[in-house]
Short mmCIF file of C-alpha atoms in Angstrom, two decimals:
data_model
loop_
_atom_site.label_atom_id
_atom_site.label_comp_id
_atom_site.label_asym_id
_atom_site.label_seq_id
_atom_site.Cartn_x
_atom_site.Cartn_y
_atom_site.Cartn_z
CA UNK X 1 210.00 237.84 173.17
CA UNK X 2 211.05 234.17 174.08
CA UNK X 3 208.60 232.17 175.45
CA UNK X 4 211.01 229.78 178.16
CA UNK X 5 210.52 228.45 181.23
CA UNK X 6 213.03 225.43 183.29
CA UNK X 7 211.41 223.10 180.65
CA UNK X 8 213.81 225.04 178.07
CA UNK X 9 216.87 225.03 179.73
CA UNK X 10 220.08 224.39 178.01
CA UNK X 11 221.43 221.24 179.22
CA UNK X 12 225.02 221.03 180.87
CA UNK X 13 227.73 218.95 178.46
CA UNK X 14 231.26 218.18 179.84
CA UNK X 15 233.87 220.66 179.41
CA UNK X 16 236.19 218.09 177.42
CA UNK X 17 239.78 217.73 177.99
CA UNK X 18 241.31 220.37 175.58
CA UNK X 19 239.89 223.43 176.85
CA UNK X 20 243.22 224.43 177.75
CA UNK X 21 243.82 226.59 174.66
CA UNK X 22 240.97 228.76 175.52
CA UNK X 23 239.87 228.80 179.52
CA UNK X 24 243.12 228.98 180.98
CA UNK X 25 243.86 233.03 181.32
CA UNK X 26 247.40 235.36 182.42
CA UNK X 27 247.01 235.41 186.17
CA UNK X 28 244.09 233.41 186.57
CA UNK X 29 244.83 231.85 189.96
CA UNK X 30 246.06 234.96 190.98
CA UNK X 31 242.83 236.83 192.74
CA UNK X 32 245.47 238.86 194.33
CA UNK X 33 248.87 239.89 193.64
CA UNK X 34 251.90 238.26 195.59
CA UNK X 35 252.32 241.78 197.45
CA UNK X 36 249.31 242.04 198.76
CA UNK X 37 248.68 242.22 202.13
CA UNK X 38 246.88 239.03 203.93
CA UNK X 39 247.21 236.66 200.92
CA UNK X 40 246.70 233.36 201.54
CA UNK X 41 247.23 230.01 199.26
CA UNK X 42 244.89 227.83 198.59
CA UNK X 43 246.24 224.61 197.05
CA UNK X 44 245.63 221.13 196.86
CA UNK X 45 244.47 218.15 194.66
CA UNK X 46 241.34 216.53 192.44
CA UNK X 47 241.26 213.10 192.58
CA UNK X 48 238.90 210.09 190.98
CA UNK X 49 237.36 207.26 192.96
CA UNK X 50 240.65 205.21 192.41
CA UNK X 51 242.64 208.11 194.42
CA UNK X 52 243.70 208.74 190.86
CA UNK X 53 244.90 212.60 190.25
CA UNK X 54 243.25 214.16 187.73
CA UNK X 55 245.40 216.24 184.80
CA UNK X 56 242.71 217.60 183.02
CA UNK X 57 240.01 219.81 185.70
CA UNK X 58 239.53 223.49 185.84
CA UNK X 59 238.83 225.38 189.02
CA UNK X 60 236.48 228.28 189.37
CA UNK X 61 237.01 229.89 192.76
CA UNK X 62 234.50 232.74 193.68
CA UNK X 63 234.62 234.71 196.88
CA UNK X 64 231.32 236.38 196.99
CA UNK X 65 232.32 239.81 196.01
CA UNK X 66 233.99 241.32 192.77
CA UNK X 67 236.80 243.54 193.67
CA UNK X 68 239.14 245.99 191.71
CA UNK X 69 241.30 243.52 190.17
CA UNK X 70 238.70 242.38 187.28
CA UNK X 71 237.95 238.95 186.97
CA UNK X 72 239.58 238.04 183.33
CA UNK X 73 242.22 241.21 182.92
CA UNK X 74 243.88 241.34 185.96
CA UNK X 75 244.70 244.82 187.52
CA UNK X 76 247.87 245.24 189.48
CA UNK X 77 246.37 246.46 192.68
CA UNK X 78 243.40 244.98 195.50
CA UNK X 79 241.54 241.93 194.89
CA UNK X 80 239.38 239.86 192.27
CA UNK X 81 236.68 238.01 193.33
CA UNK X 82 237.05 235.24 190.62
CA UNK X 83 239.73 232.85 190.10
CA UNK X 84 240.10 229.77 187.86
CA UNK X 85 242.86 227.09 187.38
CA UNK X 86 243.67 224.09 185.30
CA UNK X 87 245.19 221.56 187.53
CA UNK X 88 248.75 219.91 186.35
CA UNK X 89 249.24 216.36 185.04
CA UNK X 90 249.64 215.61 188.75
CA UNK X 91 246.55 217.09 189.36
CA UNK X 92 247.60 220.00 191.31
CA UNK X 93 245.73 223.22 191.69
CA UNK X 94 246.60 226.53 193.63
CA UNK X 95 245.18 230.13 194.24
CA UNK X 96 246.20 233.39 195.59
CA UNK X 97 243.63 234.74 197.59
CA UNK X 98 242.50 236.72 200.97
CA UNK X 99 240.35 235.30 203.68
CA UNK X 100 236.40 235.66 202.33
CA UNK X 101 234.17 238.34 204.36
CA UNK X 102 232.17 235.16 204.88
CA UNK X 103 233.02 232.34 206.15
CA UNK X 104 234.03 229.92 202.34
CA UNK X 105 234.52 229.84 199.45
CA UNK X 106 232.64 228.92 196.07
CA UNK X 107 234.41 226.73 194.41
CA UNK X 108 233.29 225.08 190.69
CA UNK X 109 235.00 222.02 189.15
CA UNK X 110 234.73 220.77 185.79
CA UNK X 111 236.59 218.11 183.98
CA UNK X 112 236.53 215.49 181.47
CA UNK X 113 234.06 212.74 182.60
CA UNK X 114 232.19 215.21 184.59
CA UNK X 115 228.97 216.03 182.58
CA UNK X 116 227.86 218.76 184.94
CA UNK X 117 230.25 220.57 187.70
CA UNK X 118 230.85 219.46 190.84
CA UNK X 119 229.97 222.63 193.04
CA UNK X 120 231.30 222.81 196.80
CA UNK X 121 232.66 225.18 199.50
CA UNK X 122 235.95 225.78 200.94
CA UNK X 123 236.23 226.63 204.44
CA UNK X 124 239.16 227.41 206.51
CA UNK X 125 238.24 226.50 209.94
CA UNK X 126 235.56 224.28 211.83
CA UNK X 127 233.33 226.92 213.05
CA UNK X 128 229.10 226.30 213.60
CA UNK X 129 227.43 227.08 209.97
CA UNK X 130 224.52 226.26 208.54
CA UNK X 131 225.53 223.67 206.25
CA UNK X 132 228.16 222.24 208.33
CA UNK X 133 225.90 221.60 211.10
CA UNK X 134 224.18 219.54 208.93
CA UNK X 135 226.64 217.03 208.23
CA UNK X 136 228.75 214.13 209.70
CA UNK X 137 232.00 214.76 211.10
CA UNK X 138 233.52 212.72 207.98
CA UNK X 139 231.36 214.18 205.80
CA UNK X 140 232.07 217.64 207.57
CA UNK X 141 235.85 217.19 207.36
CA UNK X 142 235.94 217.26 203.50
CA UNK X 143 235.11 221.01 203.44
CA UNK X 144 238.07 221.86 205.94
CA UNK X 145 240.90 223.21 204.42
CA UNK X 146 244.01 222.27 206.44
CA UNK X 147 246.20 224.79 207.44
CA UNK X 148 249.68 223.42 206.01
CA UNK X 149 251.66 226.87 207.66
CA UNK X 150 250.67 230.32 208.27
CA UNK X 151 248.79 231.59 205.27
CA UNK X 152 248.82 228.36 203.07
CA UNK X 153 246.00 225.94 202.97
CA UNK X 154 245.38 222.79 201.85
CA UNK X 155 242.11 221.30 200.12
CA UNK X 156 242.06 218.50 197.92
CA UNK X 157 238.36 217.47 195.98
CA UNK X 158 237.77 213.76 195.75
CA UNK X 159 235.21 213.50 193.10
CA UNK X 160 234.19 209.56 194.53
CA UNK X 161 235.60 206.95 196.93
CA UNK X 162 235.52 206.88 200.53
CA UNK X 163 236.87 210.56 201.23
CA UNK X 164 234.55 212.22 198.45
CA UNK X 165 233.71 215.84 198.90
CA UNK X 166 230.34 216.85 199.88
CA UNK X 167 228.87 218.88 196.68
CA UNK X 168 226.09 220.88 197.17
CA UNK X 169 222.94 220.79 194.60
CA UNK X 170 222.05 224.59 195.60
CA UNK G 1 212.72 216.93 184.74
CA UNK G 2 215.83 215.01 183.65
CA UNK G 3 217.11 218.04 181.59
CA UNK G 4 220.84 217.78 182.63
CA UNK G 5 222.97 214.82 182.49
CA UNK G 6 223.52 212.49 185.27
CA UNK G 7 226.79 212.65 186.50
CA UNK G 8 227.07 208.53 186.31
CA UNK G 9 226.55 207.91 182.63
CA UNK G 10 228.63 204.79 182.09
CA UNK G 11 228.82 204.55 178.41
CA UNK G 12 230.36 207.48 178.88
CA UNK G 13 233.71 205.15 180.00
CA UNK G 14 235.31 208.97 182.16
CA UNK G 15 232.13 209.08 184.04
CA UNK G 16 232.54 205.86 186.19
CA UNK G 17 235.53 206.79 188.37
CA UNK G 18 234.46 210.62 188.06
CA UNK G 19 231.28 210.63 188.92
CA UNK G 20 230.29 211.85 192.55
CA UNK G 21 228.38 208.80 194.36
CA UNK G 22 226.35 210.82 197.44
CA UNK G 23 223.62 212.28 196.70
CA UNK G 24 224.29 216.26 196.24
CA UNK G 25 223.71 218.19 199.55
CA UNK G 26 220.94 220.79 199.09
CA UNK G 27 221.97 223.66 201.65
CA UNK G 28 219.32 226.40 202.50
CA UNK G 29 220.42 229.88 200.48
CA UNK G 30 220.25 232.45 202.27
CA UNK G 31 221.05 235.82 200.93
CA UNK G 32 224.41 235.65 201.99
CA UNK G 33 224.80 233.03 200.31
CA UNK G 34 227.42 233.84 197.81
CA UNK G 35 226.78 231.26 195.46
CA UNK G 36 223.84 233.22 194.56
CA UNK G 37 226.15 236.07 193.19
CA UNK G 38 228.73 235.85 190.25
CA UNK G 39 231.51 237.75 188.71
CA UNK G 40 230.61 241.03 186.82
CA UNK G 41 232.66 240.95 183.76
CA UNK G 42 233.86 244.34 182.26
CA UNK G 43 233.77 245.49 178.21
CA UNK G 44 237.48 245.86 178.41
CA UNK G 45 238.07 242.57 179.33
CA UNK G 46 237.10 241.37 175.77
CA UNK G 47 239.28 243.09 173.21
CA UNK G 48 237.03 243.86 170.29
CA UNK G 49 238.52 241.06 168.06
CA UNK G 50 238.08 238.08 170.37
CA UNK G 51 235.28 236.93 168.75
CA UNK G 52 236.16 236.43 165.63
CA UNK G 53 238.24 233.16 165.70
CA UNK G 54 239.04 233.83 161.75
CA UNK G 55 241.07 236.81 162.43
CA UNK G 56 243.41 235.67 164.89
CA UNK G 57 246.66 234.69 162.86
CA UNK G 58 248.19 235.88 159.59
CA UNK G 59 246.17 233.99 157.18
CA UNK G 60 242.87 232.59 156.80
CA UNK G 61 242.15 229.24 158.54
CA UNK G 62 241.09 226.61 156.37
CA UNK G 63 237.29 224.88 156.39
CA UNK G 64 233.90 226.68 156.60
CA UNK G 65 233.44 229.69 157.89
CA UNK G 66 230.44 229.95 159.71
CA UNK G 67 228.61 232.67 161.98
CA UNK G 68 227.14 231.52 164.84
CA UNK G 69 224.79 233.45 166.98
CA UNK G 70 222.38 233.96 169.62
CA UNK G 71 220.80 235.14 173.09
CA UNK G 72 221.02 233.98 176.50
CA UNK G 73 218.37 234.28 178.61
CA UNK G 74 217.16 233.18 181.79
CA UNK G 75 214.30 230.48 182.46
CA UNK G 76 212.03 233.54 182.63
CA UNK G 77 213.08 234.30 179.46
CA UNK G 78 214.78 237.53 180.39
CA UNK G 79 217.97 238.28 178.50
CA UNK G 80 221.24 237.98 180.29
CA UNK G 81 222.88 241.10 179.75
CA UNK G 82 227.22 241.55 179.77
CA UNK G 83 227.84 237.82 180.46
CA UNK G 84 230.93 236.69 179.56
CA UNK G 85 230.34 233.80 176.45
CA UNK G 86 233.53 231.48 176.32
CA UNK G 87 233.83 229.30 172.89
CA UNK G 88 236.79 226.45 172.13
CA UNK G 89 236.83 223.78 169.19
CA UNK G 90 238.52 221.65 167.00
CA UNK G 91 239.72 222.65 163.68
CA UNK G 92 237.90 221.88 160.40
CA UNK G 93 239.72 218.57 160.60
CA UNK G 94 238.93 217.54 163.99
CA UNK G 95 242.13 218.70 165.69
CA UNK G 96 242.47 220.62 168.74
CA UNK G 97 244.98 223.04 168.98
CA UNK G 98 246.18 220.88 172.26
CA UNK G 99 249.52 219.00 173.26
CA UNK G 100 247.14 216.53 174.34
CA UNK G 101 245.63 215.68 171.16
CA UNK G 102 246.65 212.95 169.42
CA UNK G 103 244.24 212.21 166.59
CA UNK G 104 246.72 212.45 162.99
CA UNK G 105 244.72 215.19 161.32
CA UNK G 106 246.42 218.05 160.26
CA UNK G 107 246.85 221.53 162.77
CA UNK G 108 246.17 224.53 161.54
CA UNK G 109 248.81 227.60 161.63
CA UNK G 110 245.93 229.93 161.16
CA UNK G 111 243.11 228.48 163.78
CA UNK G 112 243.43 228.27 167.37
CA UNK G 113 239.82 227.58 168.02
CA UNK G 114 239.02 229.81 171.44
CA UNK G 115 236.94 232.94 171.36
CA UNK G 116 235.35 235.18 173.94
CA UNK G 117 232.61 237.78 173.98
CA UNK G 118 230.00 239.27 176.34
CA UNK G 119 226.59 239.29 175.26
CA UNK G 120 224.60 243.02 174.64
CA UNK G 121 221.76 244.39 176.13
CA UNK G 122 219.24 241.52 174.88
CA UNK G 123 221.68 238.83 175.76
CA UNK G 124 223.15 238.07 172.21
CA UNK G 125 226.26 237.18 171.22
CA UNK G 126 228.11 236.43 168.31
CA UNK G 127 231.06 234.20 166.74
CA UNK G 128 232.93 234.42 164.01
CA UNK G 129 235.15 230.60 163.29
CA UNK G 130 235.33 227.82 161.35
CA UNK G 131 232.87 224.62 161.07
CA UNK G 132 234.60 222.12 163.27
CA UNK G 133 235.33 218.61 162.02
CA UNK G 134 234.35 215.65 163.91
CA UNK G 135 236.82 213.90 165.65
CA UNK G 136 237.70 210.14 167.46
CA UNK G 137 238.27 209.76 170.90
CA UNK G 138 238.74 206.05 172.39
CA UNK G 139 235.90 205.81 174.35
CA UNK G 140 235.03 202.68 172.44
CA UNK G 141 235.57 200.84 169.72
CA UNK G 142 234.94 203.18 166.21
CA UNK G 143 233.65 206.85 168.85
CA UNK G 144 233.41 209.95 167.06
CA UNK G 145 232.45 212.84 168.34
CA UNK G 146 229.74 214.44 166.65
CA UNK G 147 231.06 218.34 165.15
CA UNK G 148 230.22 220.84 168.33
CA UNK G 149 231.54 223.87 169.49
CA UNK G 150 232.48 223.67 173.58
CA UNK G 151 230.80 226.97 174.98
CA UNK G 152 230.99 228.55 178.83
CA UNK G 153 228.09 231.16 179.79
CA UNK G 154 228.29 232.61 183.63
CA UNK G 155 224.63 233.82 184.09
CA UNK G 156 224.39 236.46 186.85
CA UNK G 157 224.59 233.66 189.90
CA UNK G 158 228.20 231.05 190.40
CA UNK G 159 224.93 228.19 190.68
CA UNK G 160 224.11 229.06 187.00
CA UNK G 161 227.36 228.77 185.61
CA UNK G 162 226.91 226.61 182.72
CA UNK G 163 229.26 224.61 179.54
CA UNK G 164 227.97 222.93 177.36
CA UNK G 165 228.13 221.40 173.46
CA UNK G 166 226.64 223.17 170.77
CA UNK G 167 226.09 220.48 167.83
CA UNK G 168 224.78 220.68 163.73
CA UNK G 169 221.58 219.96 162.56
CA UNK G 170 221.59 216.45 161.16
CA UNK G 171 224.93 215.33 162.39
CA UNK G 172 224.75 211.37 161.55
CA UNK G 173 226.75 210.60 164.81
CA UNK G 174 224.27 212.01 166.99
CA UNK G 175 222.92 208.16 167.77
CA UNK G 176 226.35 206.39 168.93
CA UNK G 177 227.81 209.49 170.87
CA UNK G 178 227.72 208.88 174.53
CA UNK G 179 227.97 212.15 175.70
CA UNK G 180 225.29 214.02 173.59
CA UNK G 181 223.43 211.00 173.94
CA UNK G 182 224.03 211.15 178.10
CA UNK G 183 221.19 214.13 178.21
CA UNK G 184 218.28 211.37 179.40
CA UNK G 185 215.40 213.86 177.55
CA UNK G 186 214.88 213.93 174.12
CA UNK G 187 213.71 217.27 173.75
CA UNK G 188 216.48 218.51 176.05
CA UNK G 189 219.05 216.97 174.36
CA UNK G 190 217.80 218.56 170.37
CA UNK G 191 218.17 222.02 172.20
CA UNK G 192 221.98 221.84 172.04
CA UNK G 193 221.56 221.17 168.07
CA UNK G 194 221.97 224.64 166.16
CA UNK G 195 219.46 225.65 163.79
CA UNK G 196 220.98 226.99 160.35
CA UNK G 197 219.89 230.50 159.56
CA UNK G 198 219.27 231.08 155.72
CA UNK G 199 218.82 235.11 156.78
CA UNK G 200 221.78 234.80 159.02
CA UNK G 201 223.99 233.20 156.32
CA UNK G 202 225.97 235.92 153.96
CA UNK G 203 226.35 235.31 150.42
CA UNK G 204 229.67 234.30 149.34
CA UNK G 205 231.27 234.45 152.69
CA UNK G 206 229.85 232.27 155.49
CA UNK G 207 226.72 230.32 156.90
CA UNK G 208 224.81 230.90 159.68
CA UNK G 209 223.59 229.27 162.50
CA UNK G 210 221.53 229.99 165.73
CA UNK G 211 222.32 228.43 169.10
CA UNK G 212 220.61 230.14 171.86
CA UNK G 213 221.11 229.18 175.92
CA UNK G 214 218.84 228.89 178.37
CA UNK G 215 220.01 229.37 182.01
CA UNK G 216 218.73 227.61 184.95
CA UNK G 217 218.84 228.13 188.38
CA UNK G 218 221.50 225.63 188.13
CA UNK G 219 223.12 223.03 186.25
CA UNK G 220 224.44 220.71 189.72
CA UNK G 221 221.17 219.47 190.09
CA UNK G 222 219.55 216.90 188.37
#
């Protein structure tokens, strides 16, 4: 048996900026399918401290629970838990999702120049919350998605500057 | 214990606009909490040859081929069981199979370089590929990147979600590369070197190596 404890643990390395042959997966963003009913969009932008758009992040979006659709093969029908996408060179990201059971989102970024992820939540209204009740109202507001029309959010992640997301340690 | 990088690591030129300035917000985690579940990966979402990274074209790729192996386990040192293991590199001459990569080495027809499995019931996995070549990358005058194969392990929990580098023993640009060299702990930092594996290594077909990963609760903080 392996004798490990924290002392041992692997240390985090960035994820580079060619993982694009191999993360990247058919239907990725797509934790539902365009059919079903009560999907919502998620979409928005990752930005530097310079308000810079980053081209070369990946998303992990996790809802809490798994769901029929499989997290890498997708099946046609319900709903995945598990989403990931590469942003654009304009640094554009989107999912298809539903509305969590709870009340966020888990959402993961990694990128080039960021040597461990940047973990934070996505929630979809201002409601009283644990963590949220913790925070500033500026602070506060970078967790908000905005509702852009009915079913389509947006939530851009600043990694640094004056608007940067709040990212939890856990 | 300053196992994982810091997020600002400055010779590390991407991490100074990147690099999150507040301090990270430590919520209380409740079990509702969902960042304290993960995805469950199925077998059929790995088709058997996926991890094999020689077998994916017509042809044999050219370079080294080399197995590389080993287990993932917690911080308790349990295995982690049916976790997905994600693997991308460059080619044996330091080329990504990438639109974005410019270095002037040759591209492979017969390596793409990405490979999946899920580890068994005592946490091991295994890869079949290619010794990657190191490679330079503009971060400062004459940067290499040491040889290292990018890996992705999800752990049971989204918080333990982890990439990271695995490197060769004796590498010479261990010294001058700011990201290996961005891990603040000495000790940490050797655990992402692979250990070659005479009894792993099969006669007059490939070397092995042994890389195992150790989960934490998570990687975010410091």
């Amino acid at each position: 048996m392996y004798e490990t404890s924290t002392a041992h643990v692997t240390p985090s390395q960035t994820v580079g900026p060619f993982f694009a042959h191999a993360l990247p997966y058919d239907q990725d963003w797509e934790l539902v399918s365009e059919t079903h009913p009560g999907a919502i969009e998620i979409r928005g932008r990752v930005l530097d401290g310079a308000g810079e758009p980053l081209p070369d992040a990946l998303l992990e979006l996790w809802t809490g629970t798994s769901g029929p659709r499989g997290a890498l093969r997708r099946k046609g029908v319900g709903t995945s838990g598990f989403g990931r996408c590469a942003t654009t060179p304009e640094g554009f990201y989107h999912f298809r999702t539903v509305r969590p059971d709870g009340a966020y989102m888990a959402l993961l970024v990694f990128a080039r120049g960021l040597l461990r992820p940047v973990l934070t939540r996505i929630y979809l209204r201002d409601e009283p919350d644990p963590l949220l009740d913790m925070l500033e109202p500026a602070r506060k507001a970078t967790l908000i998605a905005r509702e852009r029309s009915e079913n389509v959010y947006e939530f851009d992640v600043h990694l640094q500057g004056e608007k940067e997301t709040v990212f939890l340690g856990a | 214990m300053n196992i994982h990088p810091p997020y600002l690591s400055p010779a590390y030129r991407s991490t100074i606009l990147r690099a999150p300035a507040h301090p990270l917000v430590m919520p209380k985690l409740g079990p509702d909490a969902i960042e304290l579940t993960g995805p469950v990966f199925g077998h059929e979402e790995v088709a058997p040859l996926d991890h094999d990274l020689t077998r994916q074209h017509a042809g044999e790729p050219i370079g080294e081929r080399i197995i590389v192996t080993g287990r993932v386990v917690d911080s308790g040192g349990r295995p982690v069981a049916g976790t997905l293991v994600e693997v991308w590199q460059a080619n044996a001459a330091g080329r990504y199979a990438h639109k974005g990569d410019q270095h002037p080495a040759p591209l492979d027809p017969n390596f793409t370089g990405a490979g999946r499995c899920m580890t068994d019931h005592e946490g091991r996995y295994r890869f079949v590929t290619i010794k990657p070549g190191a490679y330079p990358w503009r971060n400062h005058h004459n940067a290499w990147r040491p040889a290292h194969i990018h890996f992705s392990v999800f752990g049971t929990a989204f918080t333990q979600r982890l990439v990271t580098q695995m490197y060769f023993p004796g590498d010479p640009l261990f010294p001058f590369d700011p990201i290996f060299q961005s891990i603040p702990d000495d000790a940490a930092r050797q655990r992402l070197v692979s250990r070659f594996d005479l009894d792993l290594t099969e006669p007059e077909w490939a070397l092995g190596y042994q890389f195992d990963i150790v989960l934490g609760r998570t990687p975010m903080e410091a």
